[in-house]
Coordinates of C-alpha atoms in Angstrom, one line a residue:
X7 CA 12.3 15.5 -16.9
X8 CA 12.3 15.8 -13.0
X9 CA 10.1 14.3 -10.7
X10 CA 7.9 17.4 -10.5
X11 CA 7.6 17.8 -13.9
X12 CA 6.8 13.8 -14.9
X13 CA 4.4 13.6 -11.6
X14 CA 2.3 16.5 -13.2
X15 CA 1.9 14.9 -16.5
X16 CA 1.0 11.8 -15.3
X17 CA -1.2 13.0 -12.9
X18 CA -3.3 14.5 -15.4
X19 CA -4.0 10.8 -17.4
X20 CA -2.3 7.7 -15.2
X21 CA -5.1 7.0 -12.7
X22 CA -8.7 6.4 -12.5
X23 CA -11.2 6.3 -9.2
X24 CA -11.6 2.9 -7.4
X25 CA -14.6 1.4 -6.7
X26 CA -13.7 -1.9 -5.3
X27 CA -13.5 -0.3 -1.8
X28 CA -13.8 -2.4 1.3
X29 CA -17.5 -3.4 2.0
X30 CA -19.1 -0.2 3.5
X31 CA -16.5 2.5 2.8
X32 CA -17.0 5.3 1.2
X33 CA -16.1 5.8 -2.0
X34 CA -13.2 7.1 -3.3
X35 CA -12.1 10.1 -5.5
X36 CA -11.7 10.1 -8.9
X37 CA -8.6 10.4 -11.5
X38 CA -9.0 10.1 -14.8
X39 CA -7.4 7.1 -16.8
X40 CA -5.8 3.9 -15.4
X41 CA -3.8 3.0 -12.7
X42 CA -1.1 1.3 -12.8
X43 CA 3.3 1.1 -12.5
X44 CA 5.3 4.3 -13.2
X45 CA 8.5 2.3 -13.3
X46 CA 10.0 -1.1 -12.6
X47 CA 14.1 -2.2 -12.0
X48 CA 14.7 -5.8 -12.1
X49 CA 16.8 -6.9 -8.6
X50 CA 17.6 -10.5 -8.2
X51 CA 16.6 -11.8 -4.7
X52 CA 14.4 -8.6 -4.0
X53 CA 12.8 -9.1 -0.4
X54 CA 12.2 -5.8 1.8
X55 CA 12.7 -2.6 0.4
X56 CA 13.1 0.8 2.7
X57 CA 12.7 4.8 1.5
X58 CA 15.5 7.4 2.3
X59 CA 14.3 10.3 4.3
X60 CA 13.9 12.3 1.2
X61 CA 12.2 10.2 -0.7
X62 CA 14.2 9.7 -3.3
X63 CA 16.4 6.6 -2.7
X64 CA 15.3 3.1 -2.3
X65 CA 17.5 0.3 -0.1
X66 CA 16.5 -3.3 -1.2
X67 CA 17.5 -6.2 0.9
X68 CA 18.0 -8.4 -1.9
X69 CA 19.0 -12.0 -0.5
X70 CA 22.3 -12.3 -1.6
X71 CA 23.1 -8.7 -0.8
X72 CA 21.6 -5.6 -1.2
X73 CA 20.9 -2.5 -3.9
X74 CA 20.8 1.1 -3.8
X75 CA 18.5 2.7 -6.6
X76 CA 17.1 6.6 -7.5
X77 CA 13.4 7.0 -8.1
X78 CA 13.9 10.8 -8.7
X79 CA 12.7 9.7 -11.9
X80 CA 9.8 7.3 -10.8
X81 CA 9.5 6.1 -14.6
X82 CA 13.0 5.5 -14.5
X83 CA 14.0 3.9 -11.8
X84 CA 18.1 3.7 -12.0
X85 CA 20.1 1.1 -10.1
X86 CA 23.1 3.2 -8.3
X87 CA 24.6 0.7 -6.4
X88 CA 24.6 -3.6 -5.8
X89 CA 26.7 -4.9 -3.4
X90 CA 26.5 -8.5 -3.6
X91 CA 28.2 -11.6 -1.3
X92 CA 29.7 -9.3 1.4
X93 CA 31.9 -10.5 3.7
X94 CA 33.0 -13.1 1.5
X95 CA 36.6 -12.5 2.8
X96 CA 35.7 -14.4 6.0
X97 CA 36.0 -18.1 6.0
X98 CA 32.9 -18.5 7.2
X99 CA 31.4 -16.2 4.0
X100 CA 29.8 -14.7 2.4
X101 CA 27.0 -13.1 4.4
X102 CA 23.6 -14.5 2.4
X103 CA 19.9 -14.7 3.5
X104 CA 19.4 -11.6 4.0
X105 CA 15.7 -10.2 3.9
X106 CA 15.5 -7.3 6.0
X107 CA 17.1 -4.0 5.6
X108 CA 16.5 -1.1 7.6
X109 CA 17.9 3.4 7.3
X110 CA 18.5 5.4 10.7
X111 CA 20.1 8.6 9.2
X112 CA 22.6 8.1 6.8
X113 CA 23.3 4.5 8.2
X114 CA 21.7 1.2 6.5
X115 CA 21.2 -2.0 8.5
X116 CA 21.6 -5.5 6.6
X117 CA 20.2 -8.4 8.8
X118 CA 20.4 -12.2 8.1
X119 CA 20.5 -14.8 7.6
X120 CA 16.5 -14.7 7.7
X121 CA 16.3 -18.2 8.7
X122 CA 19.5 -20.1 10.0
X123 CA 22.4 -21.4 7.4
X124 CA 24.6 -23.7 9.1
X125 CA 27.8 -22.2 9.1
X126 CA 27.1 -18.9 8.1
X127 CA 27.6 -15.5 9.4
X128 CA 25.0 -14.3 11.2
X129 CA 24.3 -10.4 12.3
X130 CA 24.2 -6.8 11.2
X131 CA 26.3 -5.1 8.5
X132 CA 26.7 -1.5 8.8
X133 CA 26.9 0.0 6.2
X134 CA 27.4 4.3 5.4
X135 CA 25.1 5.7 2.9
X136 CA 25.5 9.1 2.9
X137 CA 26.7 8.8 -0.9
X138 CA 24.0 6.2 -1.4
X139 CA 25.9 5.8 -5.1
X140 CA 29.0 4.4 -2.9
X141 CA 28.0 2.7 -0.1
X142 CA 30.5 2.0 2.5
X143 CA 30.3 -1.2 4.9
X144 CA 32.0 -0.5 8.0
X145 CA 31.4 -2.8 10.7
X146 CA 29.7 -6.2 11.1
X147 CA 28.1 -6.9 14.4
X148 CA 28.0 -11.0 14.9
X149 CA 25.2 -12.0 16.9
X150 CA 25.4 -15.7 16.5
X151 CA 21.5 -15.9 16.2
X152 CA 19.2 -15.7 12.5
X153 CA 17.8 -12.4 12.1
X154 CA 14.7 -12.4 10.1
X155 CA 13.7 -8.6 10.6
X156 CA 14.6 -5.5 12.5
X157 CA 14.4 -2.0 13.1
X158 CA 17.0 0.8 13.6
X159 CA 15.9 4.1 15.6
X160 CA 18.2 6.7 17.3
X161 CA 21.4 4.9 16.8
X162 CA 19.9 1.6 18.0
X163 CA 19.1 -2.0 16.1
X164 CA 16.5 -3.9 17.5
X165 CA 16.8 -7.6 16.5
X166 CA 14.2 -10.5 15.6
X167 CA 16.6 -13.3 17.8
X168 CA 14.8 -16.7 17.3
X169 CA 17.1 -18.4 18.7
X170 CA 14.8 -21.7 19.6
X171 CA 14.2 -20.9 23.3
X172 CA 13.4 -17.9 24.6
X173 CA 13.3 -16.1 21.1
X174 CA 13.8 -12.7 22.7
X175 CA 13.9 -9.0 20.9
X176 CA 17.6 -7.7 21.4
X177 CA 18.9 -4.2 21.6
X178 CA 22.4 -3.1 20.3
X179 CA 23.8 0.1 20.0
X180 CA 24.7 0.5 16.0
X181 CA 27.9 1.6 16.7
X182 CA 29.5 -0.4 19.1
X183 CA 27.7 -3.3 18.1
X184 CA 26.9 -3.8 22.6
X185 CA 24.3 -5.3 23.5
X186 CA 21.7 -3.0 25.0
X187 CA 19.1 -5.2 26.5
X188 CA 16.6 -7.7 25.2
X189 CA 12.9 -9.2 26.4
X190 CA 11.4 -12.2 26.0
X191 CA 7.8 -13.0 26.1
X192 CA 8.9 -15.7 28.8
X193 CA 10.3 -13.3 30.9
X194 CA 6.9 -11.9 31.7
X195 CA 4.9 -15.4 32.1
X196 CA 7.4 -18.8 32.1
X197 CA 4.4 -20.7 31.2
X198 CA 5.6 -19.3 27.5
X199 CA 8.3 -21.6 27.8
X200 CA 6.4 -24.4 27.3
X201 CA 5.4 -23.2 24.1
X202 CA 6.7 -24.6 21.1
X203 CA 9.1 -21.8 19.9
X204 CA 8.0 -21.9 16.5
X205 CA 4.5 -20.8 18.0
X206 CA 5.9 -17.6 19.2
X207 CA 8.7 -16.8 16.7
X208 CA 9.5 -12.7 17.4
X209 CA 9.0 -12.1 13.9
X210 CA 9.1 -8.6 13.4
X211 CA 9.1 -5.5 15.1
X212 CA 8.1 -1.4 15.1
X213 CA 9.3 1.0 17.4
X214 CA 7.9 4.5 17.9
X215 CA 9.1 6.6 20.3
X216 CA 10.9 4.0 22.1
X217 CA 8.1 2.0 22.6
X218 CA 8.8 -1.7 20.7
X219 CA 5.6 -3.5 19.1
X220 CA 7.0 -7.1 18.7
X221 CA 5.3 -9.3 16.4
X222 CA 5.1 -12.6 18.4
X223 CA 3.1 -14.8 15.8
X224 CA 0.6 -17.2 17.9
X225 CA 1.6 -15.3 20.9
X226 CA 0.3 -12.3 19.5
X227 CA 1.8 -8.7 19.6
X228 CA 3.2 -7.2 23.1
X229 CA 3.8 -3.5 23.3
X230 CA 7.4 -2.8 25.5
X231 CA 8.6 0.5 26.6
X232 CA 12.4 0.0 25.7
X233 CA 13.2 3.3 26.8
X234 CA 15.7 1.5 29.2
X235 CA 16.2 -1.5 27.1
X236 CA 18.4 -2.9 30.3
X237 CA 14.9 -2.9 31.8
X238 CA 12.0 -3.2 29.9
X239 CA 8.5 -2.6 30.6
X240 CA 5.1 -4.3 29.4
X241 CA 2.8 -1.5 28.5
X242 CA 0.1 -3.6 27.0
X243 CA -0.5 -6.4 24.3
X244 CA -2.7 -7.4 21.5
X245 CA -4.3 -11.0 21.2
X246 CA -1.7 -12.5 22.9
X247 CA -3.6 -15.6 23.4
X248 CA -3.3 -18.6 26.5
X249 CA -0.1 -20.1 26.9
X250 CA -1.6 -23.2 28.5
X251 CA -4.3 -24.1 25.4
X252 CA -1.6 -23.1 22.8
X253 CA 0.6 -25.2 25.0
X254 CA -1.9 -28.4 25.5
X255 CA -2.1 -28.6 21.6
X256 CA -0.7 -31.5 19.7
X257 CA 1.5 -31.6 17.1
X258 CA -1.0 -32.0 14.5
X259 CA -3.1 -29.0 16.4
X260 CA 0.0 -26.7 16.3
X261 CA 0.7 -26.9 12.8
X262 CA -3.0 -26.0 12.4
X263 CA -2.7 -23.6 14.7
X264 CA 0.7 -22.0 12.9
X265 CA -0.9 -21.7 9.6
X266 CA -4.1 -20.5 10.0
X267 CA -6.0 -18.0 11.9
X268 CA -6.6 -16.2 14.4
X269 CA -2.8 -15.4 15.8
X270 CA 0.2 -15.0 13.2
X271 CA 0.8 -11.9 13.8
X272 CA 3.4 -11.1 11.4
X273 CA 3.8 -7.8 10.3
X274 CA 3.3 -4.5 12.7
X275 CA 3.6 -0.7 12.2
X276 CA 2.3 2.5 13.8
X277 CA 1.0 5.1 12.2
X278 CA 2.8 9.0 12.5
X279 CA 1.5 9.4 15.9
X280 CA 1.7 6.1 16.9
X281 CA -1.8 5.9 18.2
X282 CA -3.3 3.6 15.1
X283 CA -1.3 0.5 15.3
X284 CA -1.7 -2.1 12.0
X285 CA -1.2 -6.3 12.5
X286 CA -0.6 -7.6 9.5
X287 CA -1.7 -11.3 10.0
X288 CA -0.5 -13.9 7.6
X289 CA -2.2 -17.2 7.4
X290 CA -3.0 -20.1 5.3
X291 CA -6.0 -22.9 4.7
X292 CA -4.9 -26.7 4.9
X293 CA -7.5 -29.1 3.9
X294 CA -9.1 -31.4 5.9
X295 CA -11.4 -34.5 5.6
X296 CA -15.0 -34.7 6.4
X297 CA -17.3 -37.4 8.0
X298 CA -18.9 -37.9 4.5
X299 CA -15.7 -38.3 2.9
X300 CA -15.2 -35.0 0.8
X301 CA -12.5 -32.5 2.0
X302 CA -12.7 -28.9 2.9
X303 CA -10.3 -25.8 3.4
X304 CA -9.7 -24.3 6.8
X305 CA -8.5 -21.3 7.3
X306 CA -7.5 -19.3 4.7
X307 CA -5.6 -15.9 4.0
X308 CA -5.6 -12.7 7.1
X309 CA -6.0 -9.2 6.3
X310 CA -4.7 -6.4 8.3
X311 CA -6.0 -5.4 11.5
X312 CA -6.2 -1.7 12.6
X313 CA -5.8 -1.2 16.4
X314 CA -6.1 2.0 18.4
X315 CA -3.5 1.5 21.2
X316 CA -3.5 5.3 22.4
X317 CA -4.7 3.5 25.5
X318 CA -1.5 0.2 25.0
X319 CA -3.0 -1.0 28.3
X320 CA -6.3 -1.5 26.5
X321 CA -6.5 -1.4 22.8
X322 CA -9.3 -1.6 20.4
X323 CA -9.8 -2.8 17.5
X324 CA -11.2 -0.7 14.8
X325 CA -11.5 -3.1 11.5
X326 CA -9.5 -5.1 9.9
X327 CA -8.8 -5.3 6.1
X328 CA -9.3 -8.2 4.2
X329 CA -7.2 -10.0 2.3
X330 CA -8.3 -10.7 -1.9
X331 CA -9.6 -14.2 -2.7
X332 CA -7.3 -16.4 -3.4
X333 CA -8.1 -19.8 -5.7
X334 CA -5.5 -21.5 -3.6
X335 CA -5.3 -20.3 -0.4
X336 CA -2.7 -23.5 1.2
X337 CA 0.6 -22.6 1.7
X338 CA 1.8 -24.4 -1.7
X339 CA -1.2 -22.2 -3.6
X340 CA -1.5 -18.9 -4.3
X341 CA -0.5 -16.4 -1.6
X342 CA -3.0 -13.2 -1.0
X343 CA -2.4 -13.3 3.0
X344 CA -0.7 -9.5 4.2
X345 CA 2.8 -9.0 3.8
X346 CA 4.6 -5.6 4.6
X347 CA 2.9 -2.3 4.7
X348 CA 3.1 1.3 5.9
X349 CA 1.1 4.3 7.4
X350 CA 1.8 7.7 5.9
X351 CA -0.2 10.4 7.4
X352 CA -4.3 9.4 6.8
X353 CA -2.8 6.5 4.3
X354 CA -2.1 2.6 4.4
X355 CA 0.5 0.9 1.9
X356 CA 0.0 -2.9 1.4
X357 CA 1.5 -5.5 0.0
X358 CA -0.3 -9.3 -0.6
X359 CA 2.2 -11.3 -2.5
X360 CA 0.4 -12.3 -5.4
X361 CA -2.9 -10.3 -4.4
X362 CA -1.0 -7.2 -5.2
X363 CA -0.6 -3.8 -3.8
X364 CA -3.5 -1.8 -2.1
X365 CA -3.8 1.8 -0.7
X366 CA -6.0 2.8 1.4
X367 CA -7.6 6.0 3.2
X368 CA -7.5 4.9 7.0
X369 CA -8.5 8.4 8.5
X370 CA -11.1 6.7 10.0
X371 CA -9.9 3.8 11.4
X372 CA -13.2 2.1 11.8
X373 CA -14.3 2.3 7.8
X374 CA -11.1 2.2 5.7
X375 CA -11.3 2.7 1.9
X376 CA -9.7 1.2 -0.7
X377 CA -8.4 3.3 -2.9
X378 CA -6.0 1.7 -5.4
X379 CA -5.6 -1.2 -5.9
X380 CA -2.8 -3.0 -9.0
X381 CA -1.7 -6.8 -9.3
X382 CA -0.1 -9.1 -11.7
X383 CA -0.6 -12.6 -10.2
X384 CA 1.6 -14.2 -13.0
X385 CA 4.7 -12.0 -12.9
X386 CA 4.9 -10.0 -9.0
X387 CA 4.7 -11.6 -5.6
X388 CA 4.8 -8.2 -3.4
X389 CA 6.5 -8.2 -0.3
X390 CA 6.6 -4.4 0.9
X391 CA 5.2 -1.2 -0.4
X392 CA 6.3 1.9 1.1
X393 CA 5.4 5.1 0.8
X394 CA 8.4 7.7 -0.9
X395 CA 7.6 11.1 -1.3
X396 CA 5.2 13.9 -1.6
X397 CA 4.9 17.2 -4.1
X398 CA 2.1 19.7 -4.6
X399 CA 0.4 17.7 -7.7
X400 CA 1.1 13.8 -6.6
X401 CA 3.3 11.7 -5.1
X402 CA 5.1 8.1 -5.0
X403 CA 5.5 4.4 -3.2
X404 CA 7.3 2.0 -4.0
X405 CA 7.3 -2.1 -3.5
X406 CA 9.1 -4.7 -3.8
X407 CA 8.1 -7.9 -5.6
X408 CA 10.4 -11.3 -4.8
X409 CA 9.1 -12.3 -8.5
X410 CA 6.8 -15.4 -9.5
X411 CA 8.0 -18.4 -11.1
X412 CA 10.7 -17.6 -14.2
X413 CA 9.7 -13.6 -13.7
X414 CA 12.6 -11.7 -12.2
X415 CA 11.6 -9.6 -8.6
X416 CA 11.7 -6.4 -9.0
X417 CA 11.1 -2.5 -7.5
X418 CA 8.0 -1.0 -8.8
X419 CA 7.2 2.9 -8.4
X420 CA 3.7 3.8 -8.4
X421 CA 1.5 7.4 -8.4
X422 CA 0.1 8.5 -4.9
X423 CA -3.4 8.7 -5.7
X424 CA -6.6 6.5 -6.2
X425 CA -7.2 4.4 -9.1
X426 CA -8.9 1.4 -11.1
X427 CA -6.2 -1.0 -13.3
X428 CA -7.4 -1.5 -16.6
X429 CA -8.2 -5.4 -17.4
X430 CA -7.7 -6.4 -14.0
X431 CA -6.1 -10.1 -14.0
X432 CA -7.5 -12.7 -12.1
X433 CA -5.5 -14.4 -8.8
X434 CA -6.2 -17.9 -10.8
X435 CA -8.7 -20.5 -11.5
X436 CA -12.1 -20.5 -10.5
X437 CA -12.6 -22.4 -6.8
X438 CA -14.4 -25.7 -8.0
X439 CA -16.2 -26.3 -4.8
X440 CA -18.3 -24.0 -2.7
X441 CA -16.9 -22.6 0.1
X442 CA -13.7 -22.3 -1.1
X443 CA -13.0 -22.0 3.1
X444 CA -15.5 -23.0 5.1
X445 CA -14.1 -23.7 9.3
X446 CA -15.7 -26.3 10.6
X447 CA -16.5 -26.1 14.3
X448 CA -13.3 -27.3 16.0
X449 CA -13.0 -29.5 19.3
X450 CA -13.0 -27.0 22.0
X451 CA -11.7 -26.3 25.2
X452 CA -14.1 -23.9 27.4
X453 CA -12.5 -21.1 26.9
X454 CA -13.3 -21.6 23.3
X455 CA -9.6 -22.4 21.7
X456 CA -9.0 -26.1 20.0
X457 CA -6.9 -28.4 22.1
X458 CA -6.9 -31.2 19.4
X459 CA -7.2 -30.6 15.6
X460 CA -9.9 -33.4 14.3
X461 CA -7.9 -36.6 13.9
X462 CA -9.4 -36.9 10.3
X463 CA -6.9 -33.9 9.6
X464 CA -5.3 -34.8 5.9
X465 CA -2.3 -32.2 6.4
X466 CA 0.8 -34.6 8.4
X467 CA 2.2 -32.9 11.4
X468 CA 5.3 -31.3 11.2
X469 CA 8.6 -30.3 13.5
X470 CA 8.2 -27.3 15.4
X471 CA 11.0 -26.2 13.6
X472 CA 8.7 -25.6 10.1
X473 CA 7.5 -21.8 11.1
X474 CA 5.5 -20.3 8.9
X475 CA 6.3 -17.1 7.9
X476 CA 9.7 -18.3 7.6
X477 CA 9.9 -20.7 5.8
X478 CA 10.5 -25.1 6.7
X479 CA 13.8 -25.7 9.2
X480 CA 13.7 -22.3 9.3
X481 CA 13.2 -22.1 13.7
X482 CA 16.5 -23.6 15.3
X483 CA 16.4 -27.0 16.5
X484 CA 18.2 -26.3 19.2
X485 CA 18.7 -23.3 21.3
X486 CA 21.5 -21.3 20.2
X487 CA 24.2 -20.0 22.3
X488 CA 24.7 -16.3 21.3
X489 CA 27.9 -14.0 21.7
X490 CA 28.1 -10.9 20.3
X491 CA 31.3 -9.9 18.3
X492 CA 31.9 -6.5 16.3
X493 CA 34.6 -6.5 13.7
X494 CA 34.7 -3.2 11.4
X495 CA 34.6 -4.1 7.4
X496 CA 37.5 -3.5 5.1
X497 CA 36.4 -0.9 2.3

């Protein structure tokens, strides 16, 4: 059974109309029966996955390497390649940490390490898919800097570079592995500098039309015209923030200030026209003491934010989505922040670790509604989902889950339409106090932003080399040197 001919008799029983929409939205359309998986392929280490331009391939950056699989047959999802430890030939091998995958025509990018290994290789691996069943790794371009994420557009890579100092976004060309250009936050205001780098960790980026959207955590998201990457231009920027309050903060105020909201801006994409831009914020609670001796959570899982930037000089925000409840919303607790997602025409994929996997209709920016929405708390932590392909009758995403616990991550396939799951688990225990997260009002500068956490704070201060988002050690302590080296790959 093809794709066509599965997708139509699914269609007519898989789904079911949602009505947990966003508060105010309208409501959704209907589909009889439940909705829920069409497929599911175990991959050890699954982190990103990224859709061929036909829809019909999935790349997974799976940590120790990376897999190729076919969701022609979305209920059977079939492995076609695994290509695991590369450049284990090199002393300094294998290449490992790697998160972040990205396709520009029939070329795949694999970036790492995600977060620096001594030692290690560090950079881009080419690799030829145009027989996706046989990949071929051509080239490795060194960088001598972690790369947590990327993008690859018109024969370019563009490169998360936290390199501990400046933490710039750099340009190569895929083939020759040159550097291009690269910017830096710092470069348009040095008081940036005195930033703790782990504040403003560039930790992801979009680029439409040559325009880069760089993810910039508590320095918020910067929209540069790369068009001549040797010389970049600012076009605009979103919550960027103050570099002198972030900067005045102490150390227990900055590792407040890293793990909850506002700022965190970890995830960006555009939609088709590149006038709807999403922020994917991703954010914490840590508890804290009160003056009558009980303690209370501050903070708490972000949402995504829906920007219109058609105007990057002055954008607007629309709405944002909210995250699901979690019963544990600290870092060591159950994670429902945002994670990955993507725009597809009038649609928005997203993924919420253990929250689950949501689709919305975001034709109206300003009232999006959810339509479908599937989790399963105990067995999928989902880090992406991305839309696949259309047909007359339905279509497909896909995401990736990096697994929970002893359950094994995976790729999940699901139907293109709106939907209820059946018997819905919960995220976890019931909250046993009331607010689960309640702010407290904060010691304020007059601008508004805290320059000293309350000193009752329970949670210990930590390096500003713990960055969330990445993970703890995972921002250099040091600034690294970085040379660029481009050796081709033996077959």
């Amino acid at each position: 059974m093809d794709r066509r001919q599965f997708l139509r008799t699914v269609g007519a029983s898989a789904l079911a109309v949602s009505t947990a929409a966003v508060v105010g939205s309208r409501p959704a359309t209907a589909h009889p029966g439940p909705f829920e998986p069409l497929g599911r392929i175990d991959i050890d280490g699954a982190k990103e996955a990224v859709v061929s331009a036909d829809g019909e391939t999935v790349f997974v950056a799976a940590t120790s390497g990376y897999a190729v699989v076919d969701i022609s047959a979305p209920d059977r999802p079939e492995l076609l390649a695994e290509r695991r430890d590369p450049l284990s030939d090199r002393e300094d091998g294998p290449f490992r940490g790697l998160y972040d995958a990205k396709f520009d025509g029939d070329t795949l990018l694999v970036v790492g390490p995600a977060n620096p290994i001594p030692g290690a290789p560090a950079g881009v691996l080419v690799v030829d898919v145009s027989d996706p069943a046989n990949p071929d790794e051509i080239a490795f371009h060194e960088t001598g800097f972690p790369i947590h994420n990327c993008f690859a557009a018109d024969g370019r890579a563009y490169l998360t570079a936290n390199d501990g100092d400046r933490n710039p976004l750099v340009v190569l060309d895929i083939d020759s592995g040159d550097e291009l250009g690269r910017w830096s936050v710092v470069d348009v205001d040095d008081r940036w500098a005195d930033v703790p780098p782990s504040m403003r960790s560039v930790h992801d980026v979009w680029v439409h039309d040559r325009v880069a959207h760089v993810a910039l955590w508590d320095a918020g998201t910067w929209l540069v015209d790369l068009s001549d990457p040797a010389s970049p231009s600012v076009l605009g920027a979103v919550s960027p923030g103050d570099p002198e309050e972030i900067a005045a903060l102490t150390p227990r105020g900055r590792n407040r200030e890293r793990r909850t909201p506002p700022g965190n801006h970890h995830y960006v994409a555009t939609d088709d026209a590149g006038d709807l831009l999403g922020v994917g914020v991703e954010s914490w609670a840590i508890e804290v003491d009160r003056d009558d001796g009980t303690t209370e959570l501050v903070g708490g899982p972000s949402g995504v934010e829906l920007w219109d930037v058609t105007d990057p000089a002055n954008p607007e925000r629309r709405s944002t989505i909210e995250p699901p409840a979690s019963p544990d919303p600290t870092l060591g607790g159950v994670w429902t922040t945002a994670h990955n997602f993507d725009f597809r025409d009038d649609r928005l994929y997203t993924s919420w670790y253990r929250g689950g996997v949501k689709r919305h209709d975001v034709s109206d920016p300003t009232d999006p509604v959810e339509l479908a929405w599937w989790r399963d708390p105990e067995r999928a932590s989902f880090w992406t989902a991305q839309y696949a392909y259309p047909f007359a009758d339905e279509g497909v995403f896909v995401a990736s889950s990096r697994g929970v616990d002893d359950a094994s991550p995976a790729l999940y396939t699901f139907p293109d339409h709106a939907g209820n799951q059946r018997d819905p688990p919960t995220l976890g225990a019931e909250p046993t106090t009331e607010p689960l997260v309640n702010t407290p009002t904060p010691t304020t500068s007059p601008s508004g932003n805290e320059t000293a956490a309350p000193a009752s704070e329970t949670e210990s201060s930590t390096s500003t080399t713990d960055a969330p988002g990445f993970g703890p050690g995972a921002m250099p302590k040091r600034p690294i040197m970085t040379a660029m080296n481009s050796t081709p790959v033996s077959s």
